[in-house]
Amino acid sequence: MVLEKINQPGDIRKIPHDQLPQLAEEIRQFLIEKLSMTGGHLASNLGVVELTMALHLAFDPAKDRLIWDVGHQSYTHKILTGRKEGFTSLRKLGGMSGFPKRSESSCDVFDTGHSSTSISAGLGIVRARDLAGEKYSVVSIIGDGSATGGMVYEAINNAANLKTNFIIVFNDNGMSISRNVGGLSTYLSDLRTSEGYTDLKKATEDALRQLPIAGDWAVERVRRTKNNLKTILMPGGALLENFGIKYFGPVDGANIDQMVRLFENAKKVDGPVIVHVRTKKGKGFGPAERMPERFHGTGPFDIETGLPKVKKTKADWTDVFSTVMCKEGARVPNLCAVTAAMAEGTGLRRFRGMYPERFFDVGIAEEHAVTFCAGLAVGGMIPVFAVYSSFLQRGFDQMIHDVCLQNLHVVFAIDRAGLVGADGETHQGIFDLSYLSLIPNMTVMAPKNKWELADMFRWAIHKADGPVAIRYPRGSVCDSFQEFRAPVEKGRWEVLYDESDICLLAVGSMVQTALEVRQRLRQNGYSCTIVNCRFVKPLDEETLTRMAGEHKLLVTMEENVHSGGFGSRVLEYLCAIGSCVPTLVCALPDAYIEHGSVDVLKKECCIDAESIYGKVVSRFIGL
Ligand SMILES: Cc1ncc(C[n+]2csc(CCOP(=O)(O)OP(=O)(O)O)c2C)c(N)n1
Ligand SMILES: CC(=O)[C@@H](O)[C@H](O)COP(=O)(O)O
Ligand SMILES: [Mg+2]
């Protein structure tokens, strides 16, 4: 086994050249086997095995800086930097992250997770290198999907006048999570498939290689000429040259020698240079090659069939949203759905199939998506932007400046709100109640179960007259409390159990937890009210005032950080009305929460029923 010889950074350089194909194959099998047990980002990683090997042959990860955009495709990089053992605990609490982490290895230069940051970060590192008078290569590796993010163009524009080496590896597999969208992907597919260019390259190269001594040099000269030709001939190619950025490629992402040669050439460029590598997402595993979208992120699976090991038995929150959108799409002719390259993850695939003309995938461009929705609203449409909580952080100013200031009727369907688990710090949706509640004109809601999710979206589409955000978690939908279905009224909460002593003020997913806390309290002789605080903003001031007057202890419960969250706003209100009722805030800590299973993380953060019950009783006894 060649892979056995890979135990620390740089070991790949000791592997005999003729064993590299074997190493690639062994890495591929290792990834398939490990991820069949743990789950993870399989297809993207299978596509970059040879590319990563070539990078580790051409560059020294102990000295040179490799920055992985998004970083979900960095598993081979982790293997080649001595972290094979980490795959047993991939994305488990205390185990190895699924993304680059500086805390995990000095070969992880920059923490990533959200898309389109690698060129900005790389350029910053280049500038720092030059100011420090140091010498090392900086390489940003970015996929074609990530290149649809706006930050990339800000960075490329800013790199234009750079006079020192900066290498951008463009990993082009024609896929984002779904099929890639936008002008860039069209331009790329032209470059990728321009037969004329490819034939010229192959025939010329073969002929020139026959030349004694000068063969390689001649190939290089022709390649540079051809590249210049291409940039002049290919309308889009000139774009990069006009930015002062050299373009090399496209090169076959399965051919290690060719890539190493191009990387070595790229090192000689005094300025920014893009190396365009063509890869195949899912390479080497049949189901992933056939269904790269399905195997972009996967749970544990059967290697023989590719089928998931864990059968899905319950609908997800996302599935309920998807059904509501399809039904409302038939009733509301101006209802539009917008996604930022996450059609599958946000449940918009069916809507896309039923109403293609009212479905918009804007690429990985959340900030653009928000303002695009503002435009749709101004134009008389009712846009629903379906987006993960942590990715919506990208569009904060656009929500203020373009949607809420004008009080436009835009609906934000915020999925993956709360703890998401395996993806860790960059993906936990734990700030949205805070960052949304502070925006004037924004209505913020969180449903307790699937029926209320549907009712909320119908209210948001048909009744709301301004911006509305509805946030719900990743995973199986809550199907309890069917007996409670008060009509949705703006700023009105729903009192589920009206007793005395203790009042649980629960938001969204925490209503289920509140039910479990109440059961424990009643078993121990305490009476306990539960209020479904389904409007986080505006607060139901009338109900809150009544609860404050009728209970000895208030307890707020939310899957959001403390600062600026629901509990903070309740405390502000109670203070404003001069109430001194003891209040316990149960929220996530103001911290970044690492990867792990959601149940384990809730216990770690003390927002599980057991922990909350313990805190409530000790507080109540202490009154
Ligand atoms: C800001 C942001 N939005 C959305 C995502 C979700 N996301 C993760 S990977 C990905 C597609 C990336 O495509 P590409 O860069 O081509 O990488 P590939 O998986 O094809 O290797 C998306 C949309 C993200 N990580 N960050
Ligand atoms: C890498 C990335 O950002 C996405 O693939 C994300 O991991 C998807 O998350 P879900 O698995 O919750 O859809
Ligand atoms: Mg891609």
XYZ file of C-alpha atoms and ligand atoms in Angstrom:
663
model
C 0.000 0.000 0.000
C 1.529 3.294 -1.116
C -0.855 5.282 1.115
C 0.823 3.746 4.156
C 3.899 5.832 3.308
C 1.923 9.054 3.555
C 2.073 10.086 7.203
C 3.232 13.692 7.280
C 3.405 16.746 5.044
C 5.852 16.274 2.164
C 5.776 12.465 2.183
C 4.247 12.463 -1.297
C 7.542 13.795 -2.680
C 9.272 10.586 -1.554
C 6.868 8.396 -3.544
C 8.436 7.091 -6.786
C 6.865 8.759 -9.804
C 5.538 5.506 -11.212
C 3.615 4.837 -7.974
C 1.614 8.069 -8.114
C -1.306 6.555 -10.064
C -1.505 3.801 -7.429
C -1.479 6.402 -4.675
C -4.321 8.287 -6.370
C -6.351 5.104 -6.578
C -5.696 4.232 -2.945
C -6.690 7.733 -1.791
C -9.879 7.453 -3.792
C -10.760 4.094 -2.252
C -9.854 5.421 1.197
C -12.268 8.360 0.780
C -15.088 6.147 -0.473
C -14.618 3.675 2.370
C -14.296 6.261 5.149
C -17.125 8.467 3.940
C -19.418 5.463 3.468
C -19.269 5.292 7.281
C -19.144 8.949 8.334
C -20.744 10.814 5.460
C -19.258 14.045 4.166
C -18.534 15.882 0.936
C -17.733 12.920 -1.301
C -18.154 13.996 -4.948
C -16.136 17.202 -4.713
C -13.256 15.399 -3.022
C -13.179 12.494 -5.459
C -12.799 15.010 -8.271
C -9.639 16.659 -6.920
C -7.463 13.720 -5.840
C -4.907 14.136 -8.662
C -5.172 17.932 -8.560
C -4.320 17.933 -4.859
C -1.450 15.505 -5.386
C -0.053 17.739 -8.134
C -0.301 20.749 -5.826
C 1.576 18.893 -3.092
C 4.263 17.891 -5.625
C 4.699 21.372 -7.067
C 4.385 23.262 -3.788
C 5.598 22.638 -0.246
C 2.589 22.904 2.137
C 5.018 23.494 5.002
C 6.253 26.677 3.286
C 3.842 27.598 0.503
C 0.278 28.700 1.253
C -2.622 26.704 -0.200
C -6.070 28.265 0.354
C -9.084 26.067 -0.436
C -12.254 27.906 -1.397
C -15.204 26.653 0.670
C -12.767 23.947 1.758
C -15.241 21.073 1.459
C -12.878 19.535 -1.118
C -9.787 19.536 1.123
C -9.921 15.902 2.272
C -6.971 14.772 0.064
C -5.030 17.810 1.271
C -5.705 16.580 4.827
C -4.573 13.053 3.936
C -1.341 14.358 2.366
C -0.652 16.502 5.441
C -0.710 13.622 7.892
C -4.351 13.474 8.943
C -5.478 10.066 7.590
C -6.454 8.945 11.099
C -8.798 11.921 11.423
C -11.260 10.481 8.938
C -12.613 8.024 11.480
C -13.988 10.952 13.474
C -14.693 13.266 10.535
C -17.088 16.062 11.565
C -17.763 14.449 14.968
C -17.470 16.540 18.142
C -13.780 16.732 19.013
C -12.937 15.035 15.702
C -11.496 16.359 12.475
C -13.314 19.190 10.734
C -14.717 18.784 7.231
C -13.112 22.114 6.319
C -9.580 23.558 6.593
C -8.818 24.650 10.157
C -5.676 26.534 11.174
C -6.132 25.049 14.642
C -5.906 21.573 13.087
C -2.733 21.920 11.021
C -0.120 24.500 10.041
C -0.771 23.335 6.469
C -4.301 24.762 6.712
C -3.522 28.354 5.915
C -6.988 29.899 6.094
C -10.245 28.689 7.611
C -12.966 28.451 4.977
C -16.531 27.157 4.763
C -18.419 29.966 3.081
C -17.789 30.281 -0.615
C -15.717 32.716 -2.715
C -13.252 33.947 -0.075
C -10.042 32.244 -1.232
C -8.800 34.848 -3.738
C -9.339 37.758 -1.346
C -7.545 35.857 1.398
C -4.789 34.755 -0.976
C -4.231 38.302 -2.177
C -3.983 39.483 1.412
C -1.376 36.824 2.139
C 0.555 37.811 -1.018
C 0.653 41.439 0.065
C 1.807 40.409 3.540
C 4.480 38.164 2.055
C 5.823 40.971 -0.116
C 5.786 43.497 2.727
C 7.690 41.039 4.907
C 10.157 40.401 2.098
C 9.446 36.685 2.298
C 9.508 34.150 -0.503
C 6.830 31.484 -0.811
C 4.044 30.644 -3.255
C 0.436 31.560 -2.527
C -2.148 29.386 -4.262
C -5.902 29.887 -4.057
C -7.892 26.873 -5.257
C -11.421 27.826 -6.266
C -14.217 25.860 -7.944
C -16.348 27.042 -10.832
C -19.365 27.269 -8.527
C -17.512 29.378 -5.972
C -16.343 31.604 -8.805
C -19.936 32.782 -9.215
C -19.581 34.639 -5.918
C -19.120 38.379 -6.179
C -16.142 38.567 -3.844
C -14.128 36.782 -6.531
C -14.465 39.732 -8.905
C -13.688 42.235 -6.222
C -10.502 40.294 -5.513
C -9.566 39.799 -9.180
C -10.089 43.484 -9.794
C -7.911 44.310 -6.829
C -5.207 41.880 -7.996
C -4.961 43.514 -11.399
C -1.960 45.709 -10.625
C -0.103 43.042 -8.658
C 3.498 42.610 -9.832
C 4.401 39.573 -7.767
C 3.422 35.939 -8.092
C -0.066 34.837 -7.068
C -1.500 31.595 -8.402
C -5.226 30.929 -8.730
C -6.155 27.332 -9.529
C -9.571 27.183 -11.125
C -11.107 23.788 -10.402
C -13.655 23.469 -13.173
C -15.935 20.443 -12.962
C -18.956 22.111 -14.511
C -20.858 21.779 -11.240
C -21.759 23.862 -8.289
C -23.888 21.690 -5.996
C -26.335 21.510 -8.881
C -25.421 22.358 -12.454
C -23.493 25.621 -12.466
C -25.227 28.813 -13.563
C -24.258 32.177 -14.935
C -22.156 33.734 -17.666
C -18.866 32.454 -16.321
C -19.900 28.821 -16.540
C -21.016 29.337 -20.135
C -17.721 30.994 -20.991
C -15.855 28.167 -19.293
C -17.693 25.445 -21.158
C -16.709 27.206 -24.401
C -13.081 27.197 -23.314
C -13.374 23.638 -22.057
C -14.835 22.206 -25.204
C -13.331 24.401 -27.923
C -12.178 21.516 -30.119
C -10.029 23.765 -32.267
C -8.024 24.837 -29.268
C -7.713 21.332 -27.840
C -6.690 19.762 -31.189
C -4.147 22.480 -31.837
C -2.716 21.855 -28.441
C -2.430 18.059 -28.734
C -1.103 17.815 -32.291
C 1.355 20.652 -31.820
C 2.588 19.403 -28.523
C 3.194 15.865 -29.842
C 5.068 17.161 -32.862
C 7.233 19.543 -30.905
C 8.102 16.992 -28.266
C 9.900 15.036 -30.991
C 12.417 17.835 -31.338
C 15.730 16.982 -29.616
C 16.690 19.206 -26.637
C 14.465 22.190 -27.548
C 11.244 20.101 -27.498
C 9.923 21.304 -24.129
C 11.055 24.856 -24.750
C 9.260 24.863 -28.123
C 6.109 23.468 -26.509
C 6.244 26.260 -23.988
C 6.625 28.937 -26.665
C 3.722 27.584 -28.681
C 1.628 27.272 -25.580
C 2.218 30.893 -24.657
C 1.417 31.956 -28.201
C -1.688 29.801 -28.177
C -2.686 31.184 -24.817
C -2.328 34.661 -26.184
C -4.200 33.603 -29.287
C -6.890 32.106 -27.131
C -7.215 35.164 -24.996
C -7.516 37.274 -28.136
C -9.722 34.765 -29.994
C -11.844 33.791 -27.019
C -13.922 36.856 -26.255
C -14.009 35.978 -22.574
C -10.300 35.196 -22.385
C -9.403 38.799 -23.018
C -11.280 39.617 -19.838
C -8.600 38.011 -17.697
C -5.726 39.473 -19.712
C -7.308 42.904 -19.399
C -7.238 42.403 -15.660
C -3.496 41.756 -16.051
C -4.039 38.111 -15.181
C -2.237 35.422 -17.147
C -4.264 32.371 -18.078
C -2.841 28.857 -18.387
C -4.943 25.893 -19.468
C -7.323 24.227 -19.564
C -5.363 21.224 -18.339
C -6.660 17.729 -17.607
C -7.239 17.432 -13.857
C -6.458 13.718 -14.010
C -2.975 14.256 -15.473
C -0.607 14.895 -12.594
C 2.475 15.490 -14.783
C 0.760 18.103 -16.929
C -0.577 19.924 -13.882
C 2.805 19.902 -12.145
C 4.400 21.317 -15.275
C 1.807 24.092 -15.476
C 2.183 24.906 -11.788
C 5.958 25.127 -12.231
C 5.407 27.525 -15.139
C 2.879 29.502 -13.143
C 5.499 30.083 -10.420
C 7.575 32.040 -12.923
C 4.862 34.626 -13.596
C 5.416 38.037 -11.996
C 1.791 38.767 -11.239
C -1.497 36.916 -10.860
C -1.972 33.787 -12.948
C -4.964 31.506 -13.340
C -4.390 27.813 -13.996
C -7.599 26.331 -15.373
C -7.935 22.674 -14.382
C -10.719 20.468 -15.678
C -11.879 17.831 -13.187
C -14.769 15.386 -12.873
C -16.952 15.665 -9.808
C -17.437 12.225 -8.239
C -14.592 10.649 -10.256
C -13.980 6.988 -9.480
C -17.269 6.139 -7.739
C -20.083 5.240 -10.130
C -23.051 6.590 -8.154
C -21.220 9.875 -7.510
C -20.184 10.232 -11.160
C -23.773 9.643 -12.218
C -25.295 11.802 -9.467
C -22.721 14.410 -8.391
C -25.471 16.592 -6.882
C -26.750 13.740 -4.717
C -23.194 12.956 -3.555
C -22.068 16.550 -3.070
C -22.843 16.174 0.627
C -23.910 12.733 1.721
C -24.710 10.773 4.859
C -23.276 7.276 5.370
C -23.959 5.117 2.314
C -23.690 1.544 1.037
C -20.596 1.274 -1.160
C -22.136 -1.396 -3.368
C -25.311 0.508 -4.223
C -24.641 4.101 -3.166
C -27.928 3.984 -1.225
C -28.089 5.809 2.118
C -27.515 3.618 5.166
C -30.002 5.666 7.190
C -33.458 5.602 5.615
C -35.328 8.899 5.785
C -38.560 8.148 7.674
C -39.840 11.673 8.399
C -40.277 14.803 6.326
C -37.784 17.600 6.835
C -38.703 21.209 7.540
C -37.359 21.798 4.030
C -39.834 19.290 2.538
C -42.767 21.122 4.148
C -41.513 24.440 2.803
C -41.119 22.865 -0.631
C -44.729 21.625 -0.640
C -46.088 24.986 0.512
C -44.169 26.787 -2.224
C -45.486 24.462 -4.921
C -49.080 24.881 -3.735
C -48.807 28.663 -3.378
C -47.061 28.833 -6.729
C -50.280 27.625 -8.337
C -52.438 30.091 -6.411
C -50.234 33.166 -6.606
C -49.223 33.981 -10.179
C -46.613 36.537 -9.119
C -44.926 34.316 -6.531
C -41.234 33.839 -7.361
C -38.601 31.615 -5.760
C -34.959 32.647 -5.535
C -31.957 30.578 -4.482
C -28.213 31.199 -4.295
C -27.023 27.906 -5.801
C -28.880 25.858 -3.188
C -32.031 24.728 -5.030
C -31.772 21.164 -3.715
C -30.803 22.056 -0.151
C -33.570 24.647 0.263
C -36.263 22.469 -1.339
C -36.891 24.520 -4.476
C -36.223 21.759 -7.008
C -39.936 20.941 -7.421
C -40.895 24.614 -7.716
C -38.212 24.969 -10.414
C -39.767 22.089 -12.331
C -43.322 23.396 -12.015
C -42.720 27.130 -12.524
C -39.355 27.479 -14.295
C -40.089 31.025 -15.388
C -40.625 32.110 -11.763
C -37.564 30.310 -10.384
C -34.193 32.088 -10.200
C -30.856 30.529 -9.254
C -28.457 33.482 -9.035
C -25.324 31.416 -8.286
C -23.432 31.620 -5.010
C -24.354 35.274 -4.632
C -26.521 35.843 -1.562
C -25.902 39.581 -1.386
C -26.992 39.914 -5.011
C -29.975 37.622 -4.343
C -31.349 39.940 -1.630
C -31.242 43.032 -3.807
C -32.478 41.025 -6.788
C -35.520 40.140 -4.633
C -35.964 43.804 -3.811
C -36.069 44.454 -7.542
C -38.584 41.662 -8.082
C -40.782 43.155 -5.333
C -40.588 46.657 -6.811
C -41.588 45.072 -10.104
C -44.779 43.632 -8.606
C -43.607 40.107 -7.819
C -43.702 38.358 -4.427
C -40.182 36.946 -4.087
C -39.319 34.191 -1.611
C -35.568 33.939 -1.065
C -34.780 30.477 0.288
C -31.384 30.551 1.946
C -29.428 28.938 4.773
C -29.179 31.114 7.882
C -25.384 31.335 7.874
C -25.208 32.117 4.141
C -27.755 34.942 4.533
C -25.199 36.698 6.720
C -23.656 37.701 3.378
C -26.687 39.870 2.558
C -27.027 41.844 5.788
C -26.586 45.333 4.356
C -28.731 44.478 1.346
C -31.548 43.494 3.725
C -31.307 46.838 5.470
C -30.534 49.097 2.552
C -32.474 47.543 -0.315
C -35.388 45.670 1.279
C -36.343 46.960 4.750
C -35.630 50.658 4.273
C -38.114 50.605 1.391
C -40.334 48.213 3.363
C -40.637 45.873 0.401
C -42.667 42.685 0.482
C -39.883 40.117 0.370
C -40.124 36.769 2.171
C -36.939 35.205 3.551
C -37.234 31.434 3.992
C -34.338 30.821 6.336
C -33.402 27.165 6.433
C -30.657 25.581 8.596
C -31.473 28.095 11.339
C -30.055 26.931 14.668
C -27.416 24.259 15.094
C -26.697 22.375 11.847
C -24.141 19.978 13.349
C -21.545 18.370 11.046
C -20.522 21.494 9.113
C -19.456 23.291 12.277
C -18.633 26.892 13.061
C -19.061 28.442 9.598
C -22.456 26.853 9.013
C -24.223 26.994 12.407
C -27.305 29.181 11.840
C -27.136 30.732 15.288
C -27.081 34.465 14.675
C -30.155 35.141 12.540
C -32.583 36.067 15.346
C -30.023 38.673 16.411
C -29.100 40.064 13.031
C -32.698 40.111 11.788
C -34.396 41.520 14.897
C -32.323 44.679 14.836
C -33.531 45.652 11.337
C -36.467 48.091 11.395
C -39.501 46.890 9.356
C -38.329 43.249 9.425
C -40.880 40.777 10.829
C -39.178 37.710 12.327
C -41.027 34.414 12.835
C -40.224 30.861 13.870
C -42.745 27.988 13.614
C -43.212 25.280 16.297
C -44.233 22.543 13.844
C -45.000 21.689 10.245
C -48.557 23.033 10.247
C -47.430 26.363 11.618
C -44.616 26.560 9.066
C -47.233 26.269 6.319
C -49.565 28.752 8.007
C -46.705 31.230 8.414
C -45.704 31.108 4.772
C -49.305 31.556 3.672
C -49.577 34.538 6.025
C -46.248 35.929 4.750
C -47.264 35.580 1.098
C -50.909 36.684 1.342
C -51.178 38.965 4.360
C -47.794 40.577 5.051
C -47.163 44.022 3.582
C -43.436 44.269 4.204
C -40.318 42.109 4.728
C -40.829 38.820 6.577
C -38.226 36.297 7.752
C -39.296 32.787 8.716
C -36.538 30.650 10.244
C -36.565 26.898 10.727
C -33.940 24.236 11.499
C -32.179 21.544 9.515
C -33.598 18.004 9.720
C -36.833 16.273 10.646
C -39.822 18.519 11.074
C -41.728 18.674 14.389
C -45.158 16.999 14.051
C -46.329 17.495 17.648
C -48.873 20.068 18.874
C -51.304 19.407 16.057
C -54.060 20.325 18.504
C -52.701 23.872 18.742
C -53.277 25.852 15.585
C -54.240 29.445 16.424
C -54.492 31.565 13.274
C -51.350 33.568 12.542
C -51.786 37.201 13.520
C -48.927 39.687 13.339
C -47.263 40.154 16.723
C -49.512 37.620 18.488
C -48.086 34.669 20.392
C -49.893 31.388 21.104
C -50.455 30.314 24.720
C -50.347 26.513 24.760
C -50.667 25.835 28.526
C -51.789 28.661 30.827
C -50.817 27.972 34.448
C -48.719 29.800 37.037
C -45.327 29.499 38.854
C -43.085 29.111 35.802
C -43.638 30.463 32.245
C -41.618 29.019 29.360
C -41.379 31.519 26.470
C -40.177 29.267 23.648
C -39.196 30.129 20.069
C -39.599 27.794 17.105
C -37.765 24.493 17.563
C -37.545 25.140 21.331
C -41.313 24.734 21.800
C -40.845 20.951 21.568
C -38.055 21.218 24.138
C -40.330 23.325 26.347
C -42.918 20.535 26.283
C -40.293 18.096 27.611
C -39.200 20.571 30.300
C -42.826 21.065 31.343
C -43.348 17.311 31.685
C -40.362 17.115 34.063
C -41.557 20.147 36.039
C -45.083 18.830 36.478
C -43.726 15.423 37.577
C -42.003 17.378 40.344
C -45.034 19.377 41.409
C -44.414 22.652 39.545
C -47.098 24.296 37.432
C -45.811 25.490 34.102
C -47.080 27.707 31.304
C -45.815 27.347 27.740
C -46.068 30.220 25.283
C -45.241 29.657 21.617
C -43.453 32.956 20.870
C -43.811 32.552 17.158
C -43.244 36.241 16.453
C -39.744 37.066 17.615
C -40.329 40.512 16.181
C -42.598 42.272 16.879
C -42.864 40.902 20.432
C -46.391 40.203 21.701
C -46.140 42.901 24.374
C -49.645 42.314 25.722
C -49.073 38.619 26.369
C -45.547 39.208 27.691
C -46.833 41.809 30.152
C -49.532 39.420 31.339
C -47.077 36.562 31.788
C -44.711 38.806 33.718
C -47.539 39.758 36.061
C -48.853 36.215 36.618
C -45.681 34.112 37.117
C -42.827 33.876 39.576
C -40.244 32.999 36.921
C -40.025 33.622 33.165
C -37.755 31.405 31.031
C -36.895 32.355 27.438
C -35.768 29.509 25.163
C -34.156 29.965 21.722
C -31.691 28.261 19.378
C -29.738 31.454 18.818
C -26.875 33.214 20.574
C -27.575 35.305 23.658
C -26.551 38.689 22.288
C -29.408 40.450 20.577
C -31.503 37.312 20.572
C -35.076 36.770 21.705
C -34.186 36.610 25.392
C -32.235 39.853 25.200
C -35.190 41.592 23.629
C -37.603 40.229 26.247
C -35.329 41.526 29.005
C -35.173 44.933 27.325
C -38.953 45.072 27.175
C -39.450 43.983 30.805
C -36.943 46.602 31.879
C -38.756 49.229 29.836
C -42.084 48.478 31.552
C -40.421 48.386 34.957
C -41.100 44.697 35.564
C -38.772 42.944 38.013
C -40.027 39.418 37.373
C -37.052 37.006 37.586
C -36.151 35.922 34.069
C -33.868 33.099 32.940
C -32.486 33.296 29.368
C -31.744 29.896 27.802
C -29.813 30.541 24.576
C -26.625 29.475 22.870
C -23.405 31.014 24.136
C -21.948 33.995 22.292
C -19.362 31.725 20.684
C -18.558 29.736 17.537
C -19.824 26.203 17.930
C -17.771 23.409 16.422
C -18.968 20.416 14.432
C -20.775 17.519 16.074
C -24.222 15.937 16.136
C -26.955 18.435 16.945
C -28.172 16.512 20.004
C -24.669 16.369 21.446
C -24.094 20.051 20.734
C -27.383 21.010 22.420
C -26.263 19.195 25.551
C -22.843 20.825 25.346
C -24.564 24.233 25.067
C -27.119 23.428 27.801
C -30.201 24.043 25.679
C -31.422 20.434 25.837
C -34.507 19.685 27.983
C -32.516 18.090 30.814
C -30.159 21.051 31.169
C -32.926 23.636 30.987
C -35.012 21.723 33.531
C -32.065 21.708 35.940
C -31.434 25.446 35.495
C -35.129 26.283 35.936
C -35.555 24.277 39.124
C -32.415 25.598 40.776
C -33.391 29.163 39.845
C -36.972 28.692 41.051
C -35.885 27.204 44.355
C -33.497 30.082 44.799
C -36.232 32.728 44.418
C -21.711 31.752 0.916
C -21.996 30.305 0.609
N -23.111 29.984 -0.062
C -23.402 28.698 -0.332
C -22.551 27.692 0.066
C -22.929 26.234 -0.179
N -21.983 25.579 -1.074
C -21.001 24.836 -0.633
S -20.089 24.164 -1.846
C -21.094 24.880 -3.033
C -20.838 24.650 -4.471
C -19.407 24.936 -4.786
O -19.184 24.623 -6.153
P -17.678 24.572 -6.623
O -16.935 25.714 -6.081
O -17.728 24.405 -8.080
O -17.073 23.272 -5.896
P -17.276 21.739 -6.280
O -18.198 21.182 -5.182
O -17.868 21.659 -7.641
O -15.910 21.139 -6.201
C -22.075 25.631 -2.441
C -23.119 26.373 -3.175
C -21.397 28.069 0.782
N -20.530 27.139 1.277
N -21.139 29.358 1.033
C -20.078 22.791 1.778
C -21.376 23.477 1.919
O -21.452 24.601 2.353
C -22.634 22.770 1.633
O -22.421 21.581 0.926
C -23.306 22.447 2.959
O -22.475 21.522 3.642
C -24.688 21.859 2.740
O -25.307 21.709 3.987
P -26.544 20.702 4.160
O -25.959 19.327 4.221
O -27.200 21.148 5.442
O -27.423 20.896 2.966
Mg -17.583 22.882 -9.320
